[in-house]
Structures are given as structure tokens and as C-alpha cells.
Amino acid sequence: MISLTAADGHRLSAYRTGPQNAARALVVVQEIFGVNRHMRNVADRFAAEGYAVIAPALFDRVAPGIELGYEAADVAQGRELRGRIQDGLTVLDILAAAAALPRGVKRGIVGYCWGGTVTWHGATRTSAFGAASCWYGGGIAAAKDEQPRCPVQMHFGETDASIPMSDVDAIRTAQPGVEVHVYAGAGHGFGCDERGSFSAKDAAVAQRRTLEFFGKNL
């Protein structure tokens, strides 16, 4: 764990992993459960592919150091914490993470759940990233008309109860240049191997597509 300082002076922790002499680097953005064991494992998997990685602890704005599990009470707490943090502040935090990556490397951003939406904001509201991969970001539809400043890829589960296919269709219509993948039968959080909604098959395909996307654009 390292410490970052955002542009507004806020200090936050972050998980850093991967080779610091890497040619490519990623900001990995958390779900509503903090930079917990699963998110560290996600970061480590990208590090194993040769990326320098930083996963900023976005909840440090309101609950420093918190890590949640995946029970109903954890979900409720995660949603409550997320609701207390303004979108503009999460942008400052991911920019702090990007600035802490090795200098001179090509930088991408990937996020999951809440982090999928934050990743979209990273693509549309900053120029810090060369590519962005958004996994089941529930808030993307509300910001679908924002214009990305880098190539963007998105992943959605067909049966996601929190992201209806009408939202996905609206995103496709508003953003014809964005690469959108829908996974038949998959629900929300299908990429998290600690949740009941985990789909190993779909997670593997989405991860392969993400790596290919970053390989092409970074």
C-alpha cells in the first residue's frame, strides 16, 4: 500500500503492484467494496501480464481503510458510502493514481461496478488515459452523452438486475464508437470470483478482450 495526494489535498491509500519498469500501466478502479482482497487480486492479475498497476482506495474520502465483503449488509454499506462521494472527487483520486504510475509509460484504466462508471468518467472528463475498459458500470447510462477522449470498451451482463438492456442499448446508440460486449445469461459482478454471480467462462472472455484491447491501444 502506498499514499497518494489528490489535487484538492486529500490523501488516500492505494495498492501498487507490478513491475515499475513496465512499458504499460493501469489504474484499477474498485467496486463498492473497497480495495479488498478481490480488487488486489484483480490488480495482481494485470501485474502478471506485465503492467504496473495502482488501485486507489476511493472510500478513503469517507471511510479510510475500509474493506467489505459480499453479504447483503456489505452491499448496503458499500452503496451508502458510495452515495457520500461526489463524482468529481473520484476523478481527482484516479488522476492522483495515474500520476503515481511510472513516468513516460502508456496508461490505461479499468474499473468494475462503481469503478466501471468512474472509468467512463476517466475517459470522458480527463485526458490522462490512452484506453479505458468499463465492466458493468451502472452509472454510465446517465452520462452516456459525454464524449470519450480515448478508446473505450464496455462489458455488461445480459441479466444484470441493476443495468437493464435498455440502458445498454441507449449507450450503444449514443456512443457508436465504443466497443460494447454483452454476456448472455451473466449478471452483475460476473467477473468477481467471490460473488454468487461469478461466471468463470464470461469473466475469462471479458478479461481476454480487455487485455487485447489494452494491447492494441496502449
JSON list of C-alpha atoms in Angstrom, two decimals:
[
{"chain": "A", "resi": 1, "resn": "MET", "atom": "CA", "xyz": [0.00, 0.00, 0.00]},
{"chain": "A", "resi": 2, "resn": "ILE", "atom": "CA", "xyz": [1.18, 3.50, -0.84]},
{"chain": "A", "resi": 3, "resn": "SER", "atom": "CA", "xyz": [-0.12, 7.00, -0.14]},
{"chain": "A", "resi": 4, "resn": "LEU", "atom": "CA", "xyz": [-1.35, 9.40, -2.84]},
{"chain": "A", "resi": 5, "resn": "THR", "atom": "CA", "xyz": [-2.30, 13.06, -2.70]},
{"chain": "A", "resi": 6, "resn": "ALA", "atom": "CA", "xyz": [-5.14, 14.31, -4.88]},
{"chain": "A", "resi": 7, "resn": "ALA", "atom": "CA", "xyz": [-5.25, 17.80, -6.38]},
{"chain": "A", "resi": 8, "resn": "ASP", "atom": "CA", "xyz": [-7.55, 19.05, -3.59]},
{"chain": "A", "resi": 9, "resn": "GLY", "atom": "CA", "xyz": [-5.05, 17.95, -0.93]},
{"chain": "A", "resi": 10, "resn": "HIS", "atom": "CA", "xyz": [-6.90, 14.77, 0.06]},
{"chain": "A", "resi": 11, "resn": "ARG", "atom": "CA", "xyz": [-4.56, 11.92, 0.99]},
{"chain": "A", "resi": 12, "resn": "LEU", "atom": "CA", "xyz": [-5.64, 8.41, 0.09]},
{"chain": "A", "resi": 13, "resn": "SER", "atom": "CA", "xyz": [-4.13, 4.97, 0.15]},
{"chain": "A", "resi": 14, "resn": "ALA", "atom": "CA", "xyz": [-3.64, 2.78, -2.92]},
{"chain": "A", "resi": 15, "resn": "TYR", "atom": "CA", "xyz": [-2.48, -0.72, -3.74]},
{"chain": "A", "resi": 16, "resn": "ARG", "atom": "CA", "xyz": [0.55, -0.80, -6.03]},
{"chain": "A", "resi": 17, "resn": "THR", "atom": "CA", "xyz": [1.77, -3.90, -7.82]},
{"chain": "A", "resi": 18, "resn": "GLY", "atom": "CA", "xyz": [3.58, -4.95, -10.99]},
{"chain": "A", "resi": 19, "resn": "PRO", "atom": "CA", "xyz": [6.97, -4.11, -12.48]},
{"chain": "A", "resi": 20, "resn": "GLN", "atom": "CA", "xyz": [7.93, -0.48, -12.10]},
{"chain": "A", "resi": 21, "resn": "ASN", "atom": "CA", "xyz": [9.91, -0.63, -15.35]},
{"chain": "A", "resi": 22, "resn": "ALA", "atom": "CA", "xyz": [6.83, -1.70, -17.31]},
{"chain": "A", "resi": 23, "resn": "ALA", "atom": "CA", "xyz": [6.06, -0.25, -20.73]},
{"chain": "A", "resi": 24, "resn": "ARG", "atom": "CA", "xyz": [2.34, -0.05, -19.89]},
{"chain": "A", "resi": 25, "resn": "ALA", "atom": "CA", "xyz": [0.46, 0.86, -16.75]},
{"chain": "A", "resi": 26, "resn": "LEU", "atom": "CA", "xyz": [-3.09, 0.69, -15.42]},
{"chain": "A", "resi": 27, "resn": "VAL", "atom": "CA", "xyz": [-5.28, 2.34, -12.84]},
{"chain": "A", "resi": 28, "resn": "VAL", "atom": "CA", "xyz": [-7.64, -0.35, -11.49]},
{"chain": "A", "resi": 29, "resn": "VAL", "atom": "CA", "xyz": [-10.83, 1.10, -10.00]},
{"chain": "A", "resi": 30, "resn": "GLN", "atom": "CA", "xyz": [-12.68, -0.65, -7.20]},
{"chain": "A", "resi": 31, "resn": "GLU", "atom": "CA", "xyz": [-16.24, -1.88, -6.85]},
{"chain": "A", "resi": 32, "resn": "ILE", "atom": "CA", "xyz": [-18.38, -0.60, -3.95]},
{"chain": "A", "resi": 33, "resn": "PHE", "atom": "CA", "xyz": [-16.47, -2.91, -1.62]},
{"chain": "A", "resi": 34, "resn": "GLY", "atom": "CA", "xyz": [-13.19, -1.04, -1.34]},
{"chain": "A", "resi": 35, "resn": "VAL", "atom": "CA", "xyz": [-9.72, -2.15, -2.34]},
{"chain": "A", "resi": 36, "resn": "ASN", "atom": "CA", "xyz": [-10.38, -5.54, -0.77]},
{"chain": "A", "resi": 37, "resn": "ARG", "atom": "CA", "xyz": [-8.78, -8.91, -1.39]},
{"chain": "A", "resi": 38, "resn": "HIS", "atom": "CA", "xyz": [-10.61, -9.37, -4.67]},
{"chain": "A", "resi": 39, "resn": "MET", "atom": "CA", "xyz": [-9.54, -6.00, -6.07]},
{"chain": "A", "resi": 40, "resn": "ARG", "atom": "CA", "xyz": [-5.94, -6.66, -5.06]},
{"chain": "A", "resi": 41, "resn": "ASN", "atom": "CA", "xyz": [-6.15, -9.99, -6.85]},
{"chain": "A", "resi": 42, "resn": "VAL", "atom": "CA", "xyz": [-7.51, -8.24, -9.94]},
{"chain": "A", "resi": 43, "resn": "ALA", "atom": "CA", "xyz": [-4.59, -5.82, -9.83]},
{"chain": "A", "resi": 44, "resn": "ASP", "atom": "CA", "xyz": [-2.15, -8.69, -9.39]},
{"chain": "A", "resi": 45, "resn": "ARG", "atom": "CA", "xyz": [-3.53, -10.46, -12.45]},
{"chain": "A", "resi": 46, "resn": "PHE", "atom": "CA", "xyz": [-2.83, -7.41, -14.59]},
{"chain": "A", "resi": 47, "resn": "ALA", "atom": "CA", "xyz": [0.61, -7.12, -12.98]},
{"chain": "A", "resi": 48, "resn": "ALA", "atom": "CA", "xyz": [1.30, -10.71, -14.01]},
{"chain": "A", "resi": 49, "resn": "GLU", "atom": "CA", "xyz": [0.66, -9.60, -17.60]},
{"chain": "A", "resi": 50, "resn": "GLY", "atom": "CA", "xyz": [3.45, -7.04, -17.27]},
{"chain": "A", "resi": 51, "resn": "TYR", "atom": "CA", "xyz": [1.52, -3.94, -16.22]},
{"chain": "A", "resi": 52, "resn": "ALA", "atom": "CA", "xyz": [2.47, -1.50, -13.50]},
{"chain": "A", "resi": 53, "resn": "VAL", "atom": "CA", "xyz": [-0.77, -1.13, -11.53]},
{"chain": "A", "resi": 54, "resn": "ILE", "atom": "CA", "xyz": [-2.24, 1.22, -8.94]},
{"chain": "A", "resi": 55, "resn": "ALA", "atom": "CA", "xyz": [-5.67, 0.68, -7.36]},
{"chain": "A", "resi": 56, "resn": "PRO", "atom": "CA", "xyz": [-6.72, 3.82, -5.43]},
{"chain": "A", "resi": 57, "resn": "ALA", "atom": "CA", "xyz": [-8.89, 3.50, -2.32]},
{"chain": "A", "resi": 58, "resn": "LEU", "atom": "CA", "xyz": [-11.81, 5.71, -3.28]},
{"chain": "A", "resi": 59, "resn": "PHE", "atom": "CA", "xyz": [-13.61, 5.10, 0.03]},
{"chain": "A", "resi": 60, "resn": "ASP", "atom": "CA", "xyz": [-10.81, 6.87, 1.89]},
{"chain": "A", "resi": 61, "resn": "ARG", "atom": "CA", "xyz": [-12.81, 10.05, 1.27]},
{"chain": "A", "resi": 62, "resn": "VAL", "atom": "CA", "xyz": [-15.39, 8.93, 3.84]},
{"chain": "A", "resi": 63, "resn": "ALA", "atom": "CA", "xyz": [-14.18, 5.69, 5.49]},
{"chain": "A", "resi": 64, "resn": "PRO", "atom": "CA", "xyz": [-10.38, 5.28, 5.32]},
{"chain": "A", "resi": 65, "resn": "GLY", "atom": "CA", "xyz": [-9.08, 1.73, 5.14]},
{"chain": "A", "resi": 66, "resn": "ILE", "atom": "CA", "xyz": [-12.45, 0.02, 4.86]},
{"chain": "A", "resi": 67, "resn": "GLU", "atom": "CA", "xyz": [-12.72, -3.33, 3.06]},
{"chain": "A", "resi": 68, "resn": "LEU", "atom": "CA", "xyz": [-16.07, -5.00, 2.61]},
{"chain": "A", "resi": 69, "resn": "GLY", "atom": "CA", "xyz": [-17.24, -8.48, 1.73]},
{"chain": "A", "resi": 70, "resn": "TYR", "atom": "CA", "xyz": [-20.21, -9.51, -0.41]},
{"chain": "A", "resi": 71, "resn": "GLU", "atom": "CA", "xyz": [-23.06, -10.19, 2.01]},
{"chain": "A", "resi": 72, "resn": "ALA", "atom": "CA", "xyz": [-26.24, -8.12, 1.88]},
{"chain": "A", "resi": 73, "resn": "ALA", "atom": "CA", "xyz": [-25.04, -5.88, 4.71]},
{"chain": "A", "resi": 74, "resn": "ASP", "atom": "CA", "xyz": [-21.79, -5.23, 2.85]},
{"chain": "A", "resi": 75, "resn": "VAL", "atom": "CA", "xyz": [-23.68, -4.28, -0.30]},
{"chain": "A", "resi": 76, "resn": "ALA", "atom": "CA", "xyz": [-25.87, -1.88, 1.67]},
{"chain": "A", "resi": 77, "resn": "GLN", "atom": "CA", "xyz": [-22.86, -0.30, 3.37]},
{"chain": "A", "resi": 78, "resn": "GLY", "atom": "CA", "xyz": [-20.97, -0.02, 0.10]},
{"chain": "A", "resi": 79, "resn": "ARG", "atom": "CA", "xyz": [-23.88, 1.73, -1.58]},
{"chain": "A", "resi": 80, "resn": "GLU", "atom": "CA", "xyz": [-24.22, 4.12, 1.35]},
{"chain": "A", "resi": 81, "resn": "LEU", "atom": "CA", "xyz": [-20.53, 5.01, 1.27]},
{"chain": "A", "resi": 82, "resn": "ARG", "atom": "CA", "xyz": [-20.53, 5.42, -2.50]},
{"chain": "A", "resi": 83, "resn": "GLY", "atom": "CA", "xyz": [-23.50, 7.79, -2.21]},
{"chain": "A", "resi": 84, "resn": "ARG", "atom": "CA", "xyz": [-21.49, 10.10, 0.04]},
{"chain": "A", "resi": 85, "resn": "ILE", "atom": "CA", "xyz": [-18.72, 10.70, -2.51]},
{"chain": "A", "resi": 86, "resn": "GLN", "atom": "CA", "xyz": [-19.11, 13.19, -5.36]},
{"chain": "A", "resi": 87, "resn": "ASP", "atom": "CA", "xyz": [-18.13, 12.06, -8.85]},
{"chain": "A", "resi": 88, "resn": "GLY", "atom": "CA", "xyz": [-15.74, 14.97, -9.23]},
{"chain": "A", "resi": 89, "resn": "LEU", "atom": "CA", "xyz": [-13.74, 13.78, -6.24]},
{"chain": "A", "resi": 90, "resn": "THR", "atom": "CA", "xyz": [-13.33, 10.26, -7.60]},
{"chain": "A", "resi": 91, "resn": "VAL", "atom": "CA", "xyz": [-11.93, 11.84, -10.77]},
{"chain": "A", "resi": 92, "resn": "LEU", "atom": "CA", "xyz": [-9.32, 13.63, -8.65]},
{"chain": "A", "resi": 93, "resn": "ASP", "atom": "CA", "xyz": [-8.42, 10.33, -6.99]},
{"chain": "A", "resi": 94, "resn": "ILE", "atom": "CA", "xyz": [-7.93, 8.41, -10.23]},
{"chain": "A", "resi": 95, "resn": "LEU", "atom": "CA", "xyz": [-5.84, 11.28, -11.57]},
{"chain": "A", "resi": 96, "resn": "ALA", "atom": "CA", "xyz": [-3.65, 11.02, -8.46]},
{"chain": "A", "resi": 97, "resn": "ALA", "atom": "CA", "xyz": [-3.27, 7.31, -9.15]},
{"chain": "A", "resi": 98, "resn": "ALA", "atom": "CA", "xyz": [-2.39, 7.93, -12.79]},
{"chain": "A", "resi": 99, "resn": "ALA", "atom": "CA", "xyz": [0.25, 10.47, -11.78]},
{"chain": "A", "resi": 100, "resn": "ALA", "atom": "CA", "xyz": [1.86, 7.91, -9.46]},
{"chain": "A", "resi": 101, "resn": "LEU", "atom": "CA", "xyz": [2.36, 5.34, -12.23]},
{"chain": "A", "resi": 102, "resn": "PRO", "atom": "CA", "xyz": [5.85, 5.09, -13.75]},
{"chain": "A", "resi": 103, "resn": "ARG", "atom": "CA", "xyz": [6.69, 8.18, -15.76]},
{"chain": "A", "resi": 104, "resn": "GLY", "atom": "CA", "xyz": [6.57, 8.09, -19.52]},
{"chain": "A", "resi": 105, "resn": "VAL", "atom": "CA", "xyz": [4.52, 4.89, -19.86]},
{"chain": "A", "resi": 106, "resn": "LYS", "atom": "CA", "xyz": [1.22, 4.45, -21.68]},
{"chain": "A", "resi": 107, "resn": "ARG", "atom": "CA", "xyz": [-1.62, 4.47, -19.15]},
{"chain": "A", "resi": 108, "resn": "GLY", "atom": "CA", "xyz": [-4.97, 2.76, -19.23]},
{"chain": "A", "resi": 109, "resn": "ILE", "atom": "CA", "xyz": [-7.83, 2.50, -16.76]},
{"chain": "A", "resi": 110, "resn": "VAL", "atom": "CA", "xyz": [-10.14, -0.40, -15.93]},
{"chain": "A", "resi": 111, "resn": "GLY", "atom": "CA", "xyz": [-12.95, -0.47, -13.39]},
{"chain": "A", "resi": 112, "resn": "TYR", "atom": "CA", "xyz": [-15.71, -2.68, -12.07]},
{"chain": "A", "resi": 113, "resn": "CYS", "atom": "CA", "xyz": [-19.23, -1.91, -10.84]},
{"chain": "A", "resi": 114, "resn": "TRP", "atom": "CA", "xyz": [-18.93, 1.65, -9.40]},
{"chain": "A", "resi": 115, "resn": "GLY", "atom": "CA", "xyz": [-15.42, 1.61, -10.80]},
{"chain": "A", "resi": 116, "resn": "GLY", "atom": "CA", "xyz": [-16.83, 0.94, -14.26]},
{"chain": "A", "resi": 117, "resn": "THR", "atom": "CA", "xyz": [-18.63, 4.27, -14.08]},
{"chain": "A", "resi": 118, "resn": "VAL", "atom": "CA", "xyz": [-15.56, 6.02, -12.64]},
{"chain": "A", "resi": 119, "resn": "THR", "atom": "CA", "xyz": [-13.58, 4.58, -15.55]},
{"chain": "A", "resi": 120, "resn": "TRP", "atom": "CA", "xyz": [-16.03, 6.14, -18.01]},
{"chain": "A", "resi": 121, "resn": "HIS", "atom": "CA", "xyz": [-15.54, 9.47, -16.25]},
{"chain": "A", "resi": 122, "resn": "GLY", "atom": "CA", "xyz": [-11.79, 8.95, -16.55]},
{"chain": "A", "resi": 123, "resn": "ALA", "atom": "CA", "xyz": [-12.23, 8.56, -20.29]},
{"chain": "A", "resi": 124, "resn": "THR", "atom": "CA", "xyz": [-14.61, 11.50, -20.76]},
{"chain": "A", "resi": 125, "resn": "ARG", "atom": "CA", "xyz": [-13.57, 14.00, -18.10]},
{"chain": "A", "resi": 126, "resn": "THR", "atom": "CA", "xyz": [-9.77, 13.66, -18.25]},
{"chain": "A", "resi": 127, "resn": "SER", "atom": "CA", "xyz": [-7.05, 13.21, -20.84]},
{"chain": "A", "resi": 128, "resn": "ALA", "atom": "CA", "xyz": [-4.92, 11.04, -18.57]},
{"chain": "A", "resi": 129, "resn": "PHE", "atom": "CA", "xyz": [-5.58, 7.67, -20.22]},
{"chain": "A", "resi": 130, "resn": "GLY", "atom": "CA", "xyz": [-4.88, 6.04, -23.55]},
{"chain": "A", "resi": 131, "resn": "ALA", "atom": "CA", "xyz": [-7.67, 3.46, -23.22]},
{"chain": "A", "resi": 132, "resn": "ALA", "atom": "CA", "xyz": [-10.49, 2.59, -20.81]},
{"chain": "A", "resi": 133, "resn": "SER", "atom": "CA", "xyz": [-12.28, -0.70, -20.09]},
{"chain": "A", "resi": 134, "resn": "CYS", "atom": "CA", "xyz": [-15.54, -0.43, -18.11]},
{"chain": "A", "resi": 135, "resn": "TRP", "atom": "CA", "xyz": [-17.01, -3.55, -16.51]},
{"chain": "A", "resi": 136, "resn": "TYR", "atom": "CA", "xyz": [-20.74, -3.29, -15.64]},
{"chain": "A", "resi": 137, "resn": "GLY", "atom": "CA", "xyz": [-20.74, 0.40, -14.74]},
{"chain": "A", "resi": 138, "resn": "GLY", "atom": "CA", "xyz": [-24.25, 1.20, -13.58]},
{"chain": "A", "resi": 139, "resn": "GLY", "atom": "CA", "xyz": [-23.89, 4.96, -13.86]},
{"chain": "A", "resi": 140, "resn": "ILE", "atom": "CA", "xyz": [-22.64, 5.06, -17.44]},
{"chain": "A", "resi": 141, "resn": "ALA", "atom": "CA", "xyz": [-26.10, 5.38, -18.99]},
{"chain": "A", "resi": 142, "resn": "ALA", "atom": "CA", "xyz": [-26.71, 8.61, -17.10]},
{"chain": "A", "resi": 143, "resn": "ALA", "atom": "CA", "xyz": [-23.52, 10.05, -18.61]},
{"chain": "A", "resi": 144, "resn": "LYS", "atom": "CA", "xyz": [-23.83, 8.38, -22.00]},
{"chain": "A", "resi": 145, "resn": "ASP", "atom": "CA", "xyz": [-23.68, 11.63, -23.95]},
{"chain": "A", "resi": 146, "resn": "GLU", "atom": "CA", "xyz": [-20.26, 12.60, -22.62]},
{"chain": "A", "resi": 147, "resn": "GLN", "atom": "CA", "xyz": [-17.54, 12.30, -25.23]},
{"chain": "A", "resi": 148, "resn": "PRO", "atom": "CA", "xyz": [-14.61, 9.97, -24.56]},
{"chain": "A", "resi": 149, "resn": "ARG", "atom": "CA", "xyz": [-11.09, 11.23, -25.18]},
{"chain": "A", "resi": 150, "resn": "CYS", "atom": "CA", "xyz": [-9.63, 7.75, -25.67]},
{"chain": "A", "resi": 151, "resn": "PRO", "atom": "CA", "xyz": [-10.80, 4.36, -26.97]},
{"chain": "A", "resi": 152, "resn": "VAL", "atom": "CA", "xyz": [-13.37, 2.75, -24.65]},
{"chain": "A", "resi": 153, "resn": "GLN", "atom": "CA", "xyz": [-14.55, -0.82, -24.20]},
{"chain": "A", "resi": 154, "resn": "MET", "atom": "CA", "xyz": [-17.53, -1.90, -22.08]},
{"chain": "A", "resi": 155, "resn": "HIS", "atom": "CA", "xyz": [-18.74, -5.21, -20.62]},
{"chain": "A", "resi": 156, "resn": "PHE", "atom": "CA", "xyz": [-22.29, -5.88, -19.41]},
{"chain": "A", "resi": 157, "resn": "GLY", "atom": "CA", "xyz": [-24.18, -8.93, -18.16]},
{"chain": "A", "resi": 158, "resn": "GLU", "atom": "CA", "xyz": [-27.40, -9.63, -20.04]},
{"chain": "A", "resi": 159, "resn": "THR", "atom": "CA", "xyz": [-29.34, -10.41, -16.84]},
{"chain": "A", "resi": 160, "resn": "ASP", "atom": "CA", "xyz": [-27.84, -7.64, -14.69]},
{"chain": "A", "resi": 161, "resn": "ALA", "atom": "CA", "xyz": [-30.75, -6.52, -12.49]},
{"chain": "A", "resi": 162, "resn": "SER", "atom": "CA", "xyz": [-29.19, -3.09, -11.93]},
{"chain": "A", "resi": 163, "resn": "ILE", "atom": "CA", "xyz": [-28.30, -2.34, -15.57]},
{"chain": "A", "resi": 164, "resn": "PRO", "atom": "CA", "xyz": [-31.23, -3.12, -17.89]},
{"chain": "A", "resi": 165, "resn": "MET", "atom": "CA", "xyz": [-30.56, -3.86, -21.53]},
{"chain": "A", "resi": 166, "resn": "SER", "atom": "CA", "xyz": [-32.43, -0.65, -22.37]},
{"chain": "A", "resi": 167, "resn": "ASP", "atom": "CA", "xyz": [-29.57, 1.23, -20.72]},
{"chain": "A", "resi": 168, "resn": "VAL", "atom": "CA", "xyz": [-27.01, -0.72, -22.72]},
{"chain": "A", "resi": 169, "resn": "ASP", "atom": "CA", "xyz": [-28.94, -0.04, -25.93]},
{"chain": "A", "resi": 170, "resn": "ALA", "atom": "CA", "xyz": [-29.04, 3.67, -25.08]},
{"chain": "A", "resi": 171, "resn": "ILE", "atom": "CA", "xyz": [-25.27, 3.68, -24.54]},
{"chain": "A", "resi": 172, "resn": "ARG", "atom": "CA", "xyz": [-24.72, 1.95, -27.88]},
{"chain": "A", "resi": 173, "resn": "THR", "atom": "CA", "xyz": [-26.90, 4.50, -29.65]},
{"chain": "A", "resi": 174, "resn": "ALA", "atom": "CA", "xyz": [-25.17, 7.45, -28.01]},
{"chain": "A", "resi": 175, "resn": "GLN", "atom": "CA", "xyz": [-21.66, 6.02, -28.42]},
{"chain": "A", "resi": 176, "resn": "PRO", "atom": "CA", "xyz": [-21.37, 4.12, -31.72]},
{"chain": "A", "resi": 177, "resn": "GLY", "atom": "CA", "xyz": [-17.58, 4.28, -31.49]},
{"chain": "A", "resi": 178, "resn": "VAL", "atom": "CA", "xyz": [-17.45, 2.46, -28.16]},
{"chain": "A", "resi": 179, "resn": "GLU", "atom": "CA", "xyz": [-16.84, -1.29, -28.14]},
{"chain": "A", "resi": 180, "resn": "VAL", "atom": "CA", "xyz": [-19.72, -2.85, -26.16]},
{"chain": "A", "resi": 181, "resn": "HIS", "atom": "CA", "xyz": [-19.89, -6.53, -25.19]},
{"chain": "A", "resi": 182, "resn": "VAL", "atom": "CA", "xyz": [-22.92, -8.22, -23.62]},
{"chain": "A", "resi": 183, "resn": "TYR", "atom": "CA", "xyz": [-22.57, -11.63, -21.98]},
{"chain": "A", "resi": 184, "resn": "ALA", "atom": "CA", "xyz": [-25.63, -13.85, -22.37]},
{"chain": "A", "resi": 185, "resn": "GLY", "atom": "CA", "xyz": [-27.03, -15.03, -19.06]},
{"chain": "A", "resi": 186, "resn": "ALA", "atom": "CA", "xyz": [-24.45, -13.17, -16.98]},
{"chain": "A", "resi": 187, "resn": "GLY", "atom": "CA", "xyz": [-25.49, -10.97, -14.08]},
{"chain": "A", "resi": 188, "resn": "HIS", "atom": "CA", "xyz": [-23.97, -8.03, -12.27]},
{"chain": "A", "resi": 189, "resn": "GLY", "atom": "CA", "xyz": [-20.49, -8.68, -10.94]},
{"chain": "A", "resi": 190, "resn": "PHE", "atom": "CA", "xyz": [-19.93, -11.69, -13.19]},
{"chain": "A", "resi": 191, "resn": "GLY", "atom": "CA", "xyz": [-16.19, -11.00, -13.12]},
{"chain": "A", "resi": 192, "resn": "CYS", "atom": "CA", "xyz": [-15.84, -11.29, -9.32]},
{"chain": "A", "resi": 193, "resn": "ASP", "atom": "CA", "xyz": [-14.87, -14.78, -8.21]},
{"chain": "A", "resi": 194, "resn": "GLU", "atom": "CA", "xyz": [-16.04, -14.09, -4.64]},
{"chain": "A", "resi": 195, "resn": "ARG", "atom": "CA", "xyz": [-19.65, -13.36, -5.59]},
{"chain": "A", "resi": 196, "resn": "GLY", "atom": "CA", "xyz": [-22.52, -15.71, -6.30]},
{"chain": "A", "resi": 197, "resn": "SER", "atom": "CA", "xyz": [-22.96, -14.04, -9.68]},
{"chain": "A", "resi": 198, "resn": "PHE", "atom": "CA", "xyz": [-19.46, -15.05, -10.80]},
{"chain": "A", "resi": 199, "resn": "SER", "atom": "CA", "xyz": [-19.30, -16.63, -14.25]},
{"chain": "A", "resi": 200, "resn": "ALA", "atom": "CA", "xyz": [-15.87, -18.13, -14.87]},
{"chain": "A", "resi": 201, "resn": "LYS", "atom": "CA", "xyz": [-16.50, -18.52, -18.60]},
{"chain": "A", "resi": 202, "resn": "ASP", "atom": "CA", "xyz": [-17.70, -14.96, -19.14]},
{"chain": "A", "resi": 203, "resn": "ALA", "atom": "CA", "xyz": [-15.05, -13.49, -16.85]},
{"chain": "A", "resi": 204, "resn": "ALA", "atom": "CA", "xyz": [-12.33, -15.24, -18.82]},
{"chain": "A", "resi": 205, "resn": "VAL", "atom": "CA", "xyz": [-13.68, -13.94, -22.14]},
{"chain": "A", "resi": 206, "resn": "ALA", "atom": "CA", "xyz": [-14.04, -10.40, -20.79]},
{"chain": "A", "resi": 207, "resn": "GLN", "atom": "CA", "xyz": [-10.52, -10.48, -19.36]},
{"chain": "A", "resi": 208, "resn": "ARG", "atom": "CA", "xyz": [-9.11, -11.71, -22.66]},
{"chain": "A", "resi": 209, "resn": "ARG", "atom": "CA", "xyz": [-10.93, -8.95, -24.52]},
{"chain": "A", "resi": 210, "resn": "THR", "atom": "CA", "xyz": [-9.70, -6.38, -22.02]},
{"chain": "A", "resi": 211, "resn": "LEU", "atom": "CA", "xyz": [-6.08, -7.46, -22.40]},
{"chain": "A", "resi": 212, "resn": "GLU", "atom": "CA", "xyz": [-6.37, -7.49, -26.20]},
{"chain": "A", "resi": 213, "resn": "PHE", "atom": "CA", "xyz": [-7.95, -4.03, -26.09]},
{"chain": "A", "resi": 214, "resn": "PHE", "atom": "CA", "xyz": [-5.17, -2.61, -23.96]},
{"chain": "A", "resi": 215, "resn": "GLY", "atom": "CA", "xyz": [-2.58, -4.42, -26.06]},
{"chain": "A", "resi": 216, "resn": "LYS", "atom": "CA", "xyz": [-3.94, -2.68, -29.14]},
{"chain": "A", "resi": 217, "resn": "ASN", "atom": "CA", "xyz": [-4.41, 0.80, -27.69]},
{"chain": "A", "resi": 218, "resn": "LEU", "atom": "CA", "xyz": [-1.61, 1.23, -25.16]}
]
